[in-house]
CSV table of N, CA, C and O in Angstrom, one decimal:
chain,number,residue,atom,x,y,z
G,90,MET,N,121.3,-16.0,6.9
G,90,MET,CA,120.5,-16.5,8.0
G,90,MET,C,121.4,-16.7,9.2
G,90,MET,O,121.0,-16.5,10.4
G,91,LYS,N,122.7,-17.1,9.0
G,91,LYS,CA,123.6,-17.4,10.1
G,91,LYS,C,124.0,-16.1,10.8
G,91,LYS,O,124.1,-16.1,12.0
G,92,LYS,N,124.1,-15.0,10.0
G,92,LYS,CA,124.4,-13.7,10.6
G,92,LYS,C,123.3,-13.2,11.5
G,92,LYS,O,123.5,-12.6,12.6
G,93,PHE,N,122.0,-13.5,11.1
G,93,PHE,CA,120.9,-13.1,11.9
G,93,PHE,C,120.9,-13.8,13.3
G,93,PHE,O,120.6,-13.2,14.3
G,94,PHE,N,121.2,-15.1,13.3
G,94,PHE,CA,121.2,-15.9,14.6
G,94,PHE,C,122.3,-15.4,15.5
G,94,PHE,O,122.2,-15.3,16.7
G,95,ILE,N,123.5,-15.1,14.9
G,95,ILE,CA,124.6,-14.5,15.7
G,95,ILE,C,124.2,-13.2,16.3
G,95,ILE,O,124.4,-12.9,17.5
G,96,TYR,N,123.6,-12.3,15.5
G,96,TYR,CA,123.1,-11.0,15.9
G,96,TYR,C,122.0,-11.2,17.0
G,96,TYR,O,122.0,-10.5,18.1
G,97,PHE,N,121.0,-12.1,16.8
G,97,PHE,CA,120.0,-12.3,17.7
G,97,PHE,C,120.5,-12.8,19.1
G,97,PHE,O,120.1,-12.4,20.1
G,98,ALA,N,121.5,-13.7,19.0
G,98,ALA,CA,122.1,-14.3,20.2
G,98,ALA,C,122.8,-13.2,21.0
G,98,ALA,O,122.8,-13.1,22.2
G,99,GLY,N,123.5,-12.3,20.3
G,99,GLY,CA,124.2,-11.2,20.9
G,99,GLY,C,123.2,-10.3,21.6
G,99,GLY,O,123.5,-9.8,22.7
G,100,VAL,N,122.1,-9.9,20.9
G,100,VAL,CA,121.1,-9.0,21.5
G,100,VAL,C,120.5,-9.7,22.7
G,100,VAL,O,120.3,-9.0,23.8
G,101,ALA,N,120.1,-11.0,22.6
G,101,ALA,CA,119.5,-11.7,23.7
G,101,ALA,C,120.4,-11.7,24.9
G,101,ALA,O,120.0,-11.5,26.1
G,102,LEU,N,121.7,-12.0,24.7
G,102,LEU,CA,122.7,-12.1,25.8
G,102,LEU,C,122.9,-10.8,26.4
G,102,LEU,O,122.9,-10.7,27.7
G,103,ALA,N,122.9,-9.7,25.6
G,103,ALA,CA,123.1,-8.4,26.2
G,103,ALA,C,121.9,-8.0,27.0
G,103,ALA,O,122.0,-7.4,28.1
G,104,THR,N,120.7,-8.4,26.6
G,104,THR,CA,119.4,-8.1,27.3
G,104,THR,C,119.4,-8.8,28.6
G,104,THR,O,119.1,-8.2,29.7
G,105,VAL,N,119.8,-10.1,28.6
G,105,VAL,CA,119.8,-10.8,29.9
G,105,VAL,C,120.9,-10.2,30.9
G,105,VAL,O,120.6,-10.1,32.1
G,106,VAL,N,122.0,-9.9,30.4
G,106,VAL,CA,123.1,-9.3,31.3
G,106,VAL,C,122.6,-8.0,31.8
G,106,VAL,O,122.8,-7.7,33.0
G,107,LEU,N,122.0,-7.1,31.0
G,107,LEU,CA,121.6,-5.8,31.5
G,107,LEU,C,120.4,-6.0,32.5
G,107,LEU,O,120.3,-5.3,33.5
G,108,ALA,N,119.5,-7.0,32.3
G,108,ALA,CA,118.5,-7.2,33.2
G,108,ALA,C,119.0,-7.7,34.6
G,108,ALA,O,118.5,-7.3,35.6
G,109,LEU,N,120.0,-8.6,34.5
G,109,LEU,CA,120.6,-9.0,35.8
G,109,LEU,C,121.3,-7.9,36.5
G,109,LEU,O,121.2,-7.8,37.8
G,110,LEU,N,122.0,-7.1,35.8
G,110,LEU,CA,122.7,-5.9,36.4
G,110,LEU,C,121.6,-5.0,37.1
G,110,LEU,O,121.9,-4.4,38.2
G,111,CYS,N,120.5,-4.8,36.4
G,111,CYS,CA,119.5,-3.9,36.9
G,111,CYS,C,118.9,-4.5,38.2
G,111,CYS,O,118.6,-3.8,39.2
G,112,ASP,N,118.7,-5.9,38.2
G,112,ASP,CA,118.1,-6.5,39.3
G,112,ASP,C,119.1,-6.5,40.5
G,112,ASP,O,118.7,-6.2,41.7
G,113,ILE,N,120.4,-6.6,40.3
G,113,ILE,CA,121.4,-6.5,41.3
G,113,ILE,C,121.4,-5.1,41.9
G,113,ILE,O,121.4,-4.9,43.2
G,114,ALA,N,121.3,-4.1,41.1
G,114,ALA,CA,121.3,-2.7,41.6
G,114,ALA,C,120.0,-2.4,42.4
G,114,ALA,O,120.1,-1.8,43.4
G,115,ASN,N,118.9,-3.0,41.9
G,115,ASN,CA,117.6,-2.8,42.7
G,115,ASN,C,117.7,-3.5,44.0
G,115,ASN,O,117.2,-2.9,45.0
G,116,MET,N,118.2,-4.7,44.1
G,116,MET,CA,118.3,-5.4,45.4
G,116,MET,C,119.3,-4.7,46.3
G,116,MET,O,119.0,-4.6,47.5
G,117,TYR,N,120.3,-4.1,45.8
G,117,TYR,CA,121.3,-3.4,46.6
G,117,TYR,C,120.5,-2.1,47.2
G,117,TYR,O,120.7,-1.9,48.4
G,118,LEU,N,119.8,-1.4,46.4
G,118,LEU,CA,119.1,-0.3,46.9
G,118,LEU,C,118.0,-0.6,47.9
G,118,LEU,O,117.8,0.1,48.9
G,119,VAL,N,117.3,-1.8,47.7
G,119,VAL,CA,116.3,-2.2,48.7
G,119,VAL,C,116.9,-2.5,50.0
G,119,VAL,O,116.4,-2.2,51.1
G,120,HIS,N,118.1,-3.2,50.0
G,120,HIS,CA,118.7,-3.6,51.3
G,120,HIS,C,119.4,-2.5,52.0
G,120,HIS,O,119.6,-2.6,53.2
G,121,HIS,N,119.8,-1.4,51.3
G,121,HIS,CA,120.6,-0.4,51.9
G,121,HIS,C,119.9,0.9,52.1
G,121,HIS,O,120.5,1.9,52.5
G,122,SER,N,118.6,1.0,51.8
G,122,SER,CA,117.8,2.3,52.1
G,122,SER,C,116.9,2.0,53.2
G,122,SER,O,116.0,1.2,53.2
G,123,SER,N,117.1,2.8,54.3
G,123,SER,CA,116.3,2.6,55.5
G,123,SER,C,114.9,3.2,55.4
G,123,SER,O,114.0,2.7,56.1
G,124,GLY,N,114.7,4.2,54.6
G,124,GLY,CA,113.4,4.9,54.6
G,124,GLY,C,112.4,4.2,53.5
G,124,GLY,O,111.2,4.6,53.5
G,125,ASN,N,112.9,3.3,52.8
G,125,ASN,CA,112.0,2.7,51.7
G,125,ASN,C,111.1,1.7,52.4
G,125,ASN,O,111.5,0.8,53.1
G,126,PRO,N,109.8,1.8,52.1
G,126,PRO,CA,108.8,0.8,52.7
G,126,PRO,C,109.1,-0.6,52.3
G,126,PRO,O,108.9,-1.5,53.1
G,127,ILE,N,109.6,-0.9,51.1
G,127,ILE,CA,110.0,-2.2,50.7
G,127,ILE,C,111.1,-2.7,51.5
G,127,ILE,O,111.2,-3.9,51.9
G,128,SER,N,112.1,-1.9,51.9
G,128,SER,CA,113.2,-2.2,52.7
G,128,SER,C,112.7,-2.6,54.1
G,128,SER,O,113.2,-3.6,54.7
G,129,LYS,N,111.7,-1.9,54.6
G,129,LYS,CA,111.2,-2.2,55.9
G,129,LYS,C,110.5,-3.6,56.0
G,129,LYS,O,110.7,-4.4,56.9
G,130,MET,N,109.7,-3.9,54.9
G,130,MET,CA,109.1,-5.2,54.8
G,130,MET,C,110.1,-6.3,54.7
G,130,MET,O,110.0,-7.4,55.3
G,131,GLU,N,111.2,-6.1,53.9
G,131,GLU,CA,112.2,-7.0,53.7
G,131,GLU,C,112.9,-7.3,55.1
G,131,GLU,O,113.2,-8.4,55.4
G,132,ARG,N,113.2,-6.2,55.8
G,132,ARG,CA,113.8,-6.4,57.1
G,132,ARG,C,112.9,-7.2,58.1
G,132,ARG,O,113.4,-8.0,58.8
G,133,LEU,N,111.6,-6.9,58.0
G,133,LEU,CA,110.7,-7.7,58.9
G,133,LEU,C,110.6,-9.2,58.5
G,133,LEU,O,110.5,-10.0,59.4
G,134,TRP,N,110.7,-9.4,57.2
G,134,TRP,CA,110.6,-10.8,56.8
G,134,TRP,C,111.9,-11.6,57.1
G,134,TRP,O,111.9,-12.7,57.5
G,135,GLN,N,113.1,-10.9,56.9
G,135,GLN,CA,114.4,-11.6,57.1
G,135,GLN,C,114.9,-11.7,58.5
G,135,GLN,O,115.4,-12.7,58.9
G,136,LYS,N,114.7,-10.6,59.2
G,136,LYS,CA,115.3,-10.5,60.6
G,136,LYS,C,114.1,-10.2,61.5
G,136,LYS,O,113.4,-9.2,61.5
G,137,SER,N,113.8,-11.2,62.4
G,137,SER,CA,112.8,-11.0,63.4
G,137,SER,C,113.3,-10.2,64.6
G,137,SER,O,114.0,-10.7,65.4
G,138,ASN,N,113.0,-8.9,64.6
G,138,ASN,CA,113.4,-8.0,65.7
G,138,ASN,C,112.2,-7.8,66.6
G,138,ASN,O,111.1,-7.5,66.2
G,139,ASN,N,112.4,-8.1,67.9
G,139,ASN,CA,111.3,-8.0,68.8
G,139,ASN,C,111.0,-6.6,69.2
G,139,ASN,O,109.9,-6.3,69.7
G,140,ASP,N,111.8,-5.6,68.8
G,140,ASP,CA,111.5,-4.2,69.1
G,140,ASP,C,110.6,-3.6,68.1
G,140,ASP,O,110.1,-2.5,68.3
G,141,GLU,N,110.4,-4.2,66.9
G,141,GLU,CA,109.6,-3.6,65.8
G,141,GLU,C,108.3,-4.4,65.7
G,141,GLU,O,108.2,-5.6,65.8
G,142,ILE,N,107.2,-3.6,65.6
G,142,ILE,CA,105.9,-4.2,65.4
G,142,ILE,C,105.4,-3.8,64.1
G,142,ILE,O,105.3,-2.6,63.8
G,143,PRO,N,105.1,-4.7,63.2
G,143,PRO,CA,104.5,-4.3,61.9
G,143,PRO,C,103.1,-3.8,62.0
G,143,PRO,O,102.3,-4.3,62.6
G,144,ILE,N,102.9,-2.6,61.4
G,144,ILE,CA,101.6,-2.0,61.4
G,144,ILE,C,101.1,-1.9,60.0
G,144,ILE,O,101.8,-1.3,59.1
G,145,LEU,N,100.1,-2.6,59.7
G,145,LEU,CA,99.6,-2.6,58.3
G,145,LEU,C,98.6,-1.5,58.1
G,145,LEU,O,97.7,-1.3,59.0
G,146,GLY,N,98.7,-0.8,57.0
G,146,GLY,CA,97.8,0.4,56.8
G,146,GLY,C,98.4,1.6,57.4
G,146,GLY,O,97.9,2.1,58.4
G,147,SER,N,99.5,2.1,56.9
G,147,SER,CA,100.2,3.2,57.6
G,147,SER,C,99.3,4.5,57.6
G,147,SER,O,99.5,5.3,58.5
G,148,SER,N,98.4,4.7,56.7
G,148,SER,CA,97.6,5.9,56.7
G,148,SER,C,96.7,5.9,58.0
G,148,SER,O,96.5,6.9,58.6
G,149,ARG,N,96.2,4.7,58.4
G,149,ARG,CA,95.4,4.6,59.6
G,149,ARG,C,96.3,4.8,60.8
G,149,ARG,O,95.9,5.3,61.8
G,150,ALA,N,97.5,4.3,60.7
G,150,ALA,CA,98.4,4.4,61.9
G,150,ALA,C,98.8,5.8,62.1
G,150,ALA,O,98.9,6.3,63.2
G,151,LEU,N,99.0,6.6,61.0
G,151,LEU,CA,99.4,8.0,61.2
G,151,LEU,C,98.2,8.8,61.7
G,151,LEU,O,98.4,9.8,62.4
G,152,GLY,N,97.0,8.4,61.5
G,152,GLY,CA,95.8,9.1,62.0
G,152,GLY,C,95.4,8.6,63.4
G,152,GLY,O,94.3,9.0,63.8
G,153,ASN,N,96.2,7.8,64.0
G,153,ASN,CA,95.9,7.2,65.3
G,153,ASN,C,94.6,6.5,65.4
G,153,ASN,O,93.9,6.6,66.4
G,154,PHE,N,94.2,5.8,64.3
G,154,PHE,CA,93.0,5.0,64.3
G,154,PHE,C,93.3,3.6,64.8
G,154,PHE,O,94.2,3.0,64.3
G,155,VAL,N,92.6,3.2,65.8
G,155,VAL,CA,92.8,1.9,66.4
G,155,VAL,C,91.5,1.1,66.1
G,155,VAL,O,90.4,1.4,66.6
G,156,PRO,N,91.5,0.0,65.3
G,156,PRO,CA,90.3,-0.7,65.0
G,156,PRO,C,89.9,-1.5,66.3
G,156,PRO,O,90.7,-1.8,67.1
G,157,SER,N,88.7,-1.9,66.3
G,157,SER,CA,88.2,-2.6,67.5
G,157,SER,C,88.7,-4.0,67.5
G,157,SER,O,89.0,-4.6,66.6
């Protein structure tokens, strides 16, 4: 039974470490990719740039649809 707990603790620790590494890699990609829509939203939330206007519903913006 003691061997099982040691094995289980090792697997759990490896899972947590790999999940953290995956999260770090994903956050790096989000912050450093300019064409990613998630990166654009992150930039709008973190840095308020007066030159950028957030447009919700990009499909309507691409079709030049202006709601009343």
